[in-house]
Short mmCIF file of C-alpha atoms and ligand atoms in Angstrom, two decimals:
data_model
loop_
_atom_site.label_atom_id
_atom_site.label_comp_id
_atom_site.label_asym_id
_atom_site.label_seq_id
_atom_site.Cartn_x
_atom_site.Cartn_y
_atom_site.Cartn_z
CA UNK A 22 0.00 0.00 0.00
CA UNK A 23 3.28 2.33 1.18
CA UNK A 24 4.51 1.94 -2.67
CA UNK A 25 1.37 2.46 -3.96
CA UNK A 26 0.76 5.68 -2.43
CA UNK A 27 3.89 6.44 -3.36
CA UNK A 28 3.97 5.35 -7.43
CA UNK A 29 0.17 7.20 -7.29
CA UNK A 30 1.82 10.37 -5.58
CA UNK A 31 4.61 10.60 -7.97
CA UNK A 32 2.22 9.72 -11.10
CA UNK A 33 -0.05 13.21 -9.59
CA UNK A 34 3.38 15.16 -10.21
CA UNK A 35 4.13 14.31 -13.59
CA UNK A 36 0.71 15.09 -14.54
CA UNK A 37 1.22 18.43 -12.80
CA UNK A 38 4.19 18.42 -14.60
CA UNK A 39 3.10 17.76 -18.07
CA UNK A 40 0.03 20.41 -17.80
CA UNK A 41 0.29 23.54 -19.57
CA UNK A 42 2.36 25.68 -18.37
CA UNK A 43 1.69 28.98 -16.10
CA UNK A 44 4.46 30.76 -15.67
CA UNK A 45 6.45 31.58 -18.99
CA UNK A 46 9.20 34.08 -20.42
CA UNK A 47 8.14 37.26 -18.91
CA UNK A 48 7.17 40.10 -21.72
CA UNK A 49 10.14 41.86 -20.72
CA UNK A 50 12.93 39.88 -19.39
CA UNK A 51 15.28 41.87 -18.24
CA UNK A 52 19.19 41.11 -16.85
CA UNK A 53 20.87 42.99 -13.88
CA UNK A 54 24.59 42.84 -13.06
CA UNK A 55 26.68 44.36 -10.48
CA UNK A 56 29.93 43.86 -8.68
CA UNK A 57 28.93 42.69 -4.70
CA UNK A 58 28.84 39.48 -2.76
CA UNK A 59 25.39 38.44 -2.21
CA UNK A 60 25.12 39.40 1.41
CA UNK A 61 25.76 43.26 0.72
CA UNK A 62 22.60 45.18 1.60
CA UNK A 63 23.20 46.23 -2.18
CA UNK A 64 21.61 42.70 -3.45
CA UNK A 65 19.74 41.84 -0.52
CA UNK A 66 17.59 44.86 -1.38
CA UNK A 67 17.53 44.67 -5.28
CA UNK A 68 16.36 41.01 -4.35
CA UNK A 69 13.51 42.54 -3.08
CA UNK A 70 13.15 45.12 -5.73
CA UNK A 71 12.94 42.49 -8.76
CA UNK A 72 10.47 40.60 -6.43
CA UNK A 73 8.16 43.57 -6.05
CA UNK A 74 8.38 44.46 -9.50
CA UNK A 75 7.31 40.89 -11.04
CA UNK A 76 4.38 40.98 -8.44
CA UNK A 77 3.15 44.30 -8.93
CA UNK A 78 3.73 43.57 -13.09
CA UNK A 79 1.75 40.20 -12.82
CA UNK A 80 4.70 38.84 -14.29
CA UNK A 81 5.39 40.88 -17.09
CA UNK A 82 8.33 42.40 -16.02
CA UNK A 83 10.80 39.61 -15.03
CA UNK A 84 14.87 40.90 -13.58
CA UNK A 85 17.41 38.36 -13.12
CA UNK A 86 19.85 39.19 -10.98
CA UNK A 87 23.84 38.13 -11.89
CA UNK A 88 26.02 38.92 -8.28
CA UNK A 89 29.50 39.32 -7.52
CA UNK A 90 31.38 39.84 -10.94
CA UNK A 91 29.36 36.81 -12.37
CA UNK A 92 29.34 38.89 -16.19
CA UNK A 93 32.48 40.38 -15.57
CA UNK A 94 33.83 43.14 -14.18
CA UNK A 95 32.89 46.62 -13.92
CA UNK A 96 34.51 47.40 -17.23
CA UNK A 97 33.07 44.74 -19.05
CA UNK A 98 29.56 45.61 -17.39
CA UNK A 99 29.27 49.23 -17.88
CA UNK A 100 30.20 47.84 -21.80
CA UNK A 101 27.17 45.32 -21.69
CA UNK A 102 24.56 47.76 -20.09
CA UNK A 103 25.53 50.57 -23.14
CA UNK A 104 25.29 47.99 -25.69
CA UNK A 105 21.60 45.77 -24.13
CA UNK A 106 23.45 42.58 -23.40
CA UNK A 107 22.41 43.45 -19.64
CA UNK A 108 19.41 46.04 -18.86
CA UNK A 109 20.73 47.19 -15.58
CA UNK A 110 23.83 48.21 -13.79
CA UNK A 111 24.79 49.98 -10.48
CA UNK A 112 28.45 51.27 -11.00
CA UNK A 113 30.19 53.11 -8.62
CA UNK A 114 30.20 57.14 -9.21
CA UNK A 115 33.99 56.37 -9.99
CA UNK A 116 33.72 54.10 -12.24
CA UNK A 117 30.71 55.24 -14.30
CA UNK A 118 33.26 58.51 -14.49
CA UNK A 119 35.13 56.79 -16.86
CA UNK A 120 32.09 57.20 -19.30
CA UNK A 121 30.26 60.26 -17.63
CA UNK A 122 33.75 62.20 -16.02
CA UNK A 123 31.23 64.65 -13.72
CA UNK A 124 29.90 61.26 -12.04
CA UNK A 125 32.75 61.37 -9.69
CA UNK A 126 32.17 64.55 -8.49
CA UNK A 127 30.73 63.04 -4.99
CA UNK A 128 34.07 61.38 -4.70
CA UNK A 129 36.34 64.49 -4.86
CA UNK A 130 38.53 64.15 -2.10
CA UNK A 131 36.87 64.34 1.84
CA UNK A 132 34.20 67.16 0.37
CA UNK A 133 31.76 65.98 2.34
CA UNK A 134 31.34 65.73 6.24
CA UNK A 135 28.74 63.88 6.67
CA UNK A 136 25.59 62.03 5.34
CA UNK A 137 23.42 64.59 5.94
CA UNK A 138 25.19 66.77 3.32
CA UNK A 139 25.40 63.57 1.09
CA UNK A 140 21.70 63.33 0.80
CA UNK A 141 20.66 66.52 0.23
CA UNK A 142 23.69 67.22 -2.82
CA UNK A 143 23.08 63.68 -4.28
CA UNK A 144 18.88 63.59 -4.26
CA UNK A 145 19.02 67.43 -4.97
CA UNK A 146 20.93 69.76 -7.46
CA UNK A 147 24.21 67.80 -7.63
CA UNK A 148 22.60 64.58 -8.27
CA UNK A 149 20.33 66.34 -11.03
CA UNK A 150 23.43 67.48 -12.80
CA UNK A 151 24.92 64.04 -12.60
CA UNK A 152 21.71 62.41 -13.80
CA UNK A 153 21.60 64.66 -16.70
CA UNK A 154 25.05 64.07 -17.87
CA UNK A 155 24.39 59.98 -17.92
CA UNK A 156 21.41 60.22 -19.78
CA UNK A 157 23.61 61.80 -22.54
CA UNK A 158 25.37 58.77 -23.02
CA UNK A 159 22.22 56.80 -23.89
CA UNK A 160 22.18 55.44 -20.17
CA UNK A 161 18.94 55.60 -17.62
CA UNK A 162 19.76 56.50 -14.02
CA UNK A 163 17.48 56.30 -11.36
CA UNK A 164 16.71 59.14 -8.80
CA UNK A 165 17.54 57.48 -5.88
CA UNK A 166 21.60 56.55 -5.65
CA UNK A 167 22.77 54.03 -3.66
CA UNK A 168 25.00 53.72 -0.42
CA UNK A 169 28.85 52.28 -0.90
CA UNK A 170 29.89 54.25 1.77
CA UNK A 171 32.85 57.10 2.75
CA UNK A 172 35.53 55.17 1.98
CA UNK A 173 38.46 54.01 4.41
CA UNK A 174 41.82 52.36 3.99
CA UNK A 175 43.34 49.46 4.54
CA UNK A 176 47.26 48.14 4.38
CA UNK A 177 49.51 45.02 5.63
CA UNK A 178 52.88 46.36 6.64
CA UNK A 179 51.83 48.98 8.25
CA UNK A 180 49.23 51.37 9.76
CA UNK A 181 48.49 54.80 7.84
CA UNK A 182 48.40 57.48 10.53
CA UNK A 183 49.09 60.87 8.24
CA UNK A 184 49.83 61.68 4.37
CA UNK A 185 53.21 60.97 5.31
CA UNK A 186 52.24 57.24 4.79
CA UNK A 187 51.09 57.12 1.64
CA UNK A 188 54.46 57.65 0.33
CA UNK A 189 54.81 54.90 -2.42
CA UNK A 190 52.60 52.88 -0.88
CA UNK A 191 50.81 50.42 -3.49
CA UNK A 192 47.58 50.72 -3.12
CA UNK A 193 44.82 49.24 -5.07
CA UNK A 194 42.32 52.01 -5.96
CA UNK A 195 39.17 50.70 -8.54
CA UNK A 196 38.87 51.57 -12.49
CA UNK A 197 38.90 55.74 -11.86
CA UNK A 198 41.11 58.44 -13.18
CA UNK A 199 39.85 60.23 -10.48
CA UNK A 200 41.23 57.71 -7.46
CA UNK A 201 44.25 57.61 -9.79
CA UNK A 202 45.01 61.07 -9.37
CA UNK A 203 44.30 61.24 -5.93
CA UNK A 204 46.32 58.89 -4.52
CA UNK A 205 48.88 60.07 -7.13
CA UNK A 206 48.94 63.59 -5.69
CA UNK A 207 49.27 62.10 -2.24
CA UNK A 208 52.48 60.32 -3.47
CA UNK A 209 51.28 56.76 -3.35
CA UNK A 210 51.46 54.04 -5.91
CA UNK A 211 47.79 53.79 -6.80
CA UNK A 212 46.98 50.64 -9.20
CA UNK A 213 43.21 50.27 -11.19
CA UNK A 214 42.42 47.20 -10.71
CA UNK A 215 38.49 45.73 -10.84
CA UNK A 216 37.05 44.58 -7.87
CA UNK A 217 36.85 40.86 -8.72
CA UNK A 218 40.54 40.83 -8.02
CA UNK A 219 41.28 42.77 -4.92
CA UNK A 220 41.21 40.11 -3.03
CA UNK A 221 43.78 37.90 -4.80
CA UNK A 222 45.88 40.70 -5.36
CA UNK A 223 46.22 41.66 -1.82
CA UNK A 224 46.66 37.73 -1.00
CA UNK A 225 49.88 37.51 -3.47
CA UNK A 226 51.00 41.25 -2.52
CA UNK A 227 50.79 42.48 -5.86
CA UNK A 228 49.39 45.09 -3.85
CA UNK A 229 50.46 46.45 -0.28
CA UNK A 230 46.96 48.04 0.75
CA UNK A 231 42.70 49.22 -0.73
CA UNK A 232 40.44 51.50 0.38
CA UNK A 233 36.92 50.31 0.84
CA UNK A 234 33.83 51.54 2.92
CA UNK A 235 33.56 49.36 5.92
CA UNK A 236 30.59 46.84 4.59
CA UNK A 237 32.65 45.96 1.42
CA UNK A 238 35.53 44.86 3.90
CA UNK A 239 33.53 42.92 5.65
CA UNK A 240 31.50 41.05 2.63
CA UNK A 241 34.31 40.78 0.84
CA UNK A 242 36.44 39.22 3.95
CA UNK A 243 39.33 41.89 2.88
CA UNK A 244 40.31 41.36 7.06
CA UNK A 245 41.83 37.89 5.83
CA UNK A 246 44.45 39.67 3.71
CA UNK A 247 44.95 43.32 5.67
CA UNK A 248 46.16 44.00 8.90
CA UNK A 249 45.23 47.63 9.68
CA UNK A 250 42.18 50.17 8.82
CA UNK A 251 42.95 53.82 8.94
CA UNK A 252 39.42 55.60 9.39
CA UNK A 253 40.37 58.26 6.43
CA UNK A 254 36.61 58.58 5.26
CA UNK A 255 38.63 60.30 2.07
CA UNK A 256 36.04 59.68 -0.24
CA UNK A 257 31.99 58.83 -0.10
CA UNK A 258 31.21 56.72 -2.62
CA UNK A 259 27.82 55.58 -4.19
CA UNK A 260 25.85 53.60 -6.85
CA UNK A 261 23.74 54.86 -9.49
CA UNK A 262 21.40 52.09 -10.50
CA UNK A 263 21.52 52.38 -14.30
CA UNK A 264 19.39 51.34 -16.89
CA UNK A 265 20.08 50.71 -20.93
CA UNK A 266 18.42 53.93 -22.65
CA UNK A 267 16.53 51.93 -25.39
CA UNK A 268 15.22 49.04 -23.35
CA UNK A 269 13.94 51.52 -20.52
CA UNK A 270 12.30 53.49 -23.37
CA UNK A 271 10.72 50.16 -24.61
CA UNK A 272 8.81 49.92 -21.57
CA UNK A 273 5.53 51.36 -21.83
CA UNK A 274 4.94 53.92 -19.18
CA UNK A 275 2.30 52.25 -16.20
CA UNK A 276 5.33 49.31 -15.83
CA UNK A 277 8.26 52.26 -15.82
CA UNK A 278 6.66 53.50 -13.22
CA UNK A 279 6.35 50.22 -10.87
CA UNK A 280 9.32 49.57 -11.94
CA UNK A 281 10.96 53.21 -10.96
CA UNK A 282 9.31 53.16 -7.28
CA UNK A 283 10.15 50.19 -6.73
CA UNK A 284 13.83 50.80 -7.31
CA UNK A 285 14.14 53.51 -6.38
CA UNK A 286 12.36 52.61 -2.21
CA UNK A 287 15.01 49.72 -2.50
CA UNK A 288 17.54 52.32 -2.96
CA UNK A 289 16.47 54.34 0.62
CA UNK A 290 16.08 51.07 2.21
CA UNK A 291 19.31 50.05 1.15
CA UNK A 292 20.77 53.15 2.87
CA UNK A 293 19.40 52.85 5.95
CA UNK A 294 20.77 49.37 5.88
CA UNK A 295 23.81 50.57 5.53
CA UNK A 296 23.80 52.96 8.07
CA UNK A 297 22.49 50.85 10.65
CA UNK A 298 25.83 48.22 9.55
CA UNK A 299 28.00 50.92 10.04
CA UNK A 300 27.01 51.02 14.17
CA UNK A 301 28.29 47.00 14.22
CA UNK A 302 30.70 46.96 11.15
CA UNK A 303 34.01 48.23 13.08
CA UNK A 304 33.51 45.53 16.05
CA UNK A 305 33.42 43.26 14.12
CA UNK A 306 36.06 43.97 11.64
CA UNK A 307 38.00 44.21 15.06
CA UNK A 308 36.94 41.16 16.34
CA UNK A 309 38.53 39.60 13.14
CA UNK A 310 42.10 40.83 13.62
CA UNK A 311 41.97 44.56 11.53
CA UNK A 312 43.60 47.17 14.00
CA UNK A 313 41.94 50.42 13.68
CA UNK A 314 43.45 54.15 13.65
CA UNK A 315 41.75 57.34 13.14
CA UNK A 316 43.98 59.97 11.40
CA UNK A 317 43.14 62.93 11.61
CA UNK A 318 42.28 64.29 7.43
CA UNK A 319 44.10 67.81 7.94
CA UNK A 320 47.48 66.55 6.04
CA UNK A 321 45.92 64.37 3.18
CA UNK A 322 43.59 67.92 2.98
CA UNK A 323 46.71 70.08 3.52
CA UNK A 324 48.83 67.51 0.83
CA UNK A 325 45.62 67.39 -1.72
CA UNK A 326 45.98 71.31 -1.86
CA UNK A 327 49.80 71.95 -1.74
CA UNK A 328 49.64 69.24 -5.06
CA UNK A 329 46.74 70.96 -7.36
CA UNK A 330 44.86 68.84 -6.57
CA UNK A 331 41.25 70.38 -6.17
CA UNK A 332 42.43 73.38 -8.55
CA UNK A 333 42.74 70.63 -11.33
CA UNK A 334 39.72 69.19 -10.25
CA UNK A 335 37.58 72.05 -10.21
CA UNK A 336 38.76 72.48 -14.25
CA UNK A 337 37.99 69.52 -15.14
CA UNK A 338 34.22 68.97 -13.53
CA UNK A 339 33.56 72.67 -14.58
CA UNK A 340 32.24 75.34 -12.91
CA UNK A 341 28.41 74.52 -12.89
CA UNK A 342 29.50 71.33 -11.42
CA UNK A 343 32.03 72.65 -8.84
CA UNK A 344 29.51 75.21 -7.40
CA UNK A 345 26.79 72.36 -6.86
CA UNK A 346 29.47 70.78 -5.23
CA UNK A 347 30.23 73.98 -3.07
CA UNK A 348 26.75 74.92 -2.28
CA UNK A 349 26.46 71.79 -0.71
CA UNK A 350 29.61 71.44 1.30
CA UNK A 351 31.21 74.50 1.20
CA UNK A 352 34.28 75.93 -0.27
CA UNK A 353 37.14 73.54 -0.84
CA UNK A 354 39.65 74.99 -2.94
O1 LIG B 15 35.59 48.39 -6.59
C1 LIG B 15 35.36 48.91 -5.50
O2 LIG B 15 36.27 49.23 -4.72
C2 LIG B 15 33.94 49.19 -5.09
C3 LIG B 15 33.25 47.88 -4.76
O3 LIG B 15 33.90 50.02 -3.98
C4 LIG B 15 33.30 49.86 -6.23
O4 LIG B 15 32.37 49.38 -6.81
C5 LIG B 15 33.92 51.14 -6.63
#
C-alpha cells in the first residue's frame, strides 16, 4: 500500500508536470549585473526590488539578478549595459566617471562631512546634474543613488596614521582616473584594478593596501588579507542604479513607473541598511584581527591642496559642477 501511495503520488506530479504551463518568459525579461557578494545590503535589497516588480507587473516584467562579478567586471559591465546585453547596472560614481567624467564629483577628495550633506547634494541639485550628464550617453539613471559608503583604507605592513604614509605605498584604488590622481597627488602608488581581483591581489601582494567603505571589507572578507584600517573617510562613494536607454524606453509607461518606485524605495532602504551596519561593522572587523586608527584628514587635505589637486579638479568637472558641489559642502579649494 506504502509503494502504492507512493507510485500514485509521484504519477499526480508528472501530470502536474506535463500540464500547460503557467508561468512563462516574462514580456520583458530583463538582466541585472553588479559587482557585490550576495550578502551586501546592495543585493539583498535589489532582491527585493525584482520581487516587487514581477508581483506588482503580474509577471510581465521579469529581472534576473547576476552577483558578484558573475558577467564580468565593472569594465566589461558598464560595456554590456551601453550595448543591451544586460538592462541594468549599479556602477560606482567612480567608475561610471570613466564614461560620464562629472559622475565622480561626490568622490572628490573628503568634500563631504557627513551624510546629511550627502543626501541633500546627491537627491538634490548635484545629483540632477549628474543624472543629466548619464542620460547623454544613452544610459537611464534612477533618482535614488545608492549607499557604498565614505571610503576608508586598509594596508599590511603597516598602519596609515598621516599623508606621510602614503608615500609609495601600493595601493589598489578601482577603475577611476579620479582615485588615480588622488592617490597620485598624495604620493602613493595607486593601481586600477576591478574589484573581482582585490582580493587575490592583496593575497599575493601584488598590492600592499585598498580602500573600501567598511561593509565591502567585511563582505568581501578583505580582514583575511589586511592587517590595519585607517578611518580616512577620504572619499563617499555611491551607486547609481543604471538602466540601458533603449530598453527603458521600450517599456511602456504604467510598468516604468512600478518599476521606478520600486527601485528607487530599494535604494532608501538600502541606505538605511547601511547605516544601521556601520554602528556594528568596526567591532566586528575588530573582532577579526583589523587594528583600527583614526587619522586625523588635515594633512591628506593640507597635501591634496599643496599638489593641485582640487584646482585641477575644479577644471575639469567645470564650474556649474564645482559650485553644486560647493553649495552643498562649502568651499574647498
Ligand atoms: O571596486 C570597489 O572598490 C567598489 C566595490 O567600492 C566599487 O564598486 C567602486
Amino acid at each position: 500500500i506504502g509503494m502504492a501511495a507512493g507510485l500514485a503520488a509521484g504519477a499526480g506530479t508528472a501530470t502536474l508536470i506535463g500540464a500547460p504551463r503557467i508561468a512563462r518568459a516574462a514580456e520583458f525579461d530583463f538582466k541585472y549585473g553588479n559587482n557585490l557578494p550576495l550578502t551586501h545590503p546592495l543585493n539583498v535589497r535589489s532582491h527585493e526590488a525584482a520581487e516587487r516588480i514581477r508581483r506588482e507587473t503580474n509577471g510581465r516584467v521579469d529581472i534576473q539578478i547576476f552577483p558578484n562579478n558573475q558577467l564580468g567586471g565593472d569594465t566589461d559591465m558598464l560595456s554590456q549595459v551601453r550595448s543591451g546585453g544586460i538592462t541594468f547596472f549599479t556602477p560606482s560614481a567612480l567608475v561610471i566617471a570613466t564614461l560620464v567624467p562629472v559622475a565622480a564629483i561626490n568622490a572628490v577628495g573628503f568634500a563631504f562631512a557627513d551624510y546629511g550633506q550627502v543626501w541633500s547634494a546627491m537627491d538634490g541639485k548635484l545629483g540632477e546634474h549628474v543624472r543629466g550628464a548619464i542620460s547623454k550617453v544613452g544610459l537611464h539613471a534612477f533618482e535614488k543613488m545608492w549607499d557604498n559608503g565614505f571610503r576608508q583604507m586598509t594596508s599590511g605592513a603597516k598602519p596609515i596614521q598621516s599623508a606621510a604614509d602614503m608615500d609609495g605605498l601600493k595601493i589598489r584604488v578601482p577603475v577611476s582616473p579620479l582615485s588615480i590622481a588622488m592617490f597620485k597627488s598624495l604620493s602613493a602608488a595607486p593601481a586600477s584594478l576591478q574589484f573581482s581581483e582585490v582580493y587575490s591581489s592583496l593575497q599575493t601582494r601584488i598590492v600592499d593596501a585598498q580602500e573600501n567603505p567598511l561593509p565591502i571589507i567585511q563582505v568581501a572578507k578583505l580582514y583575511e588579507v589586511q592587517k590595519y584600517c585607517a578611518l580616512s573617510n577620504h572619499i563617499w562613494d555611491g551607486f547609481w542604479f543604471i538602466a540601458n536607454g533603449r530598453a527603458w524606453r521600450g517599456l511602456p509607461p504604467d510598468l516604468q513607473k512600478i518599476v521606478s518606485t520600486a527601485i528607487n524605495d530599494a535604494g532608501v532602504q538600502q541606505r538605511e541598511d547601511i547605516k544601521a551596519l556601520n554602528q556594528s561593522v568596526q567591532a566586528d572587523l575588530q573582532s577579526k584581527g583589523l587594528t583600527f586608527n583614526q587619522p586625523s584628514p588635515d594633512s591628506f587635505r593640507a597635501k591634496l591642496r599643496d599638489s593641485g589637486f582640487y584646482g585641477e579638479w575644479k577644471g575639469r568637472f567645470g564650474d556649474e559642477a564645482w559650485a553644486l558641489l560647493e553649495g552643498a559642502v562649502g568651499k574647498l579649494a
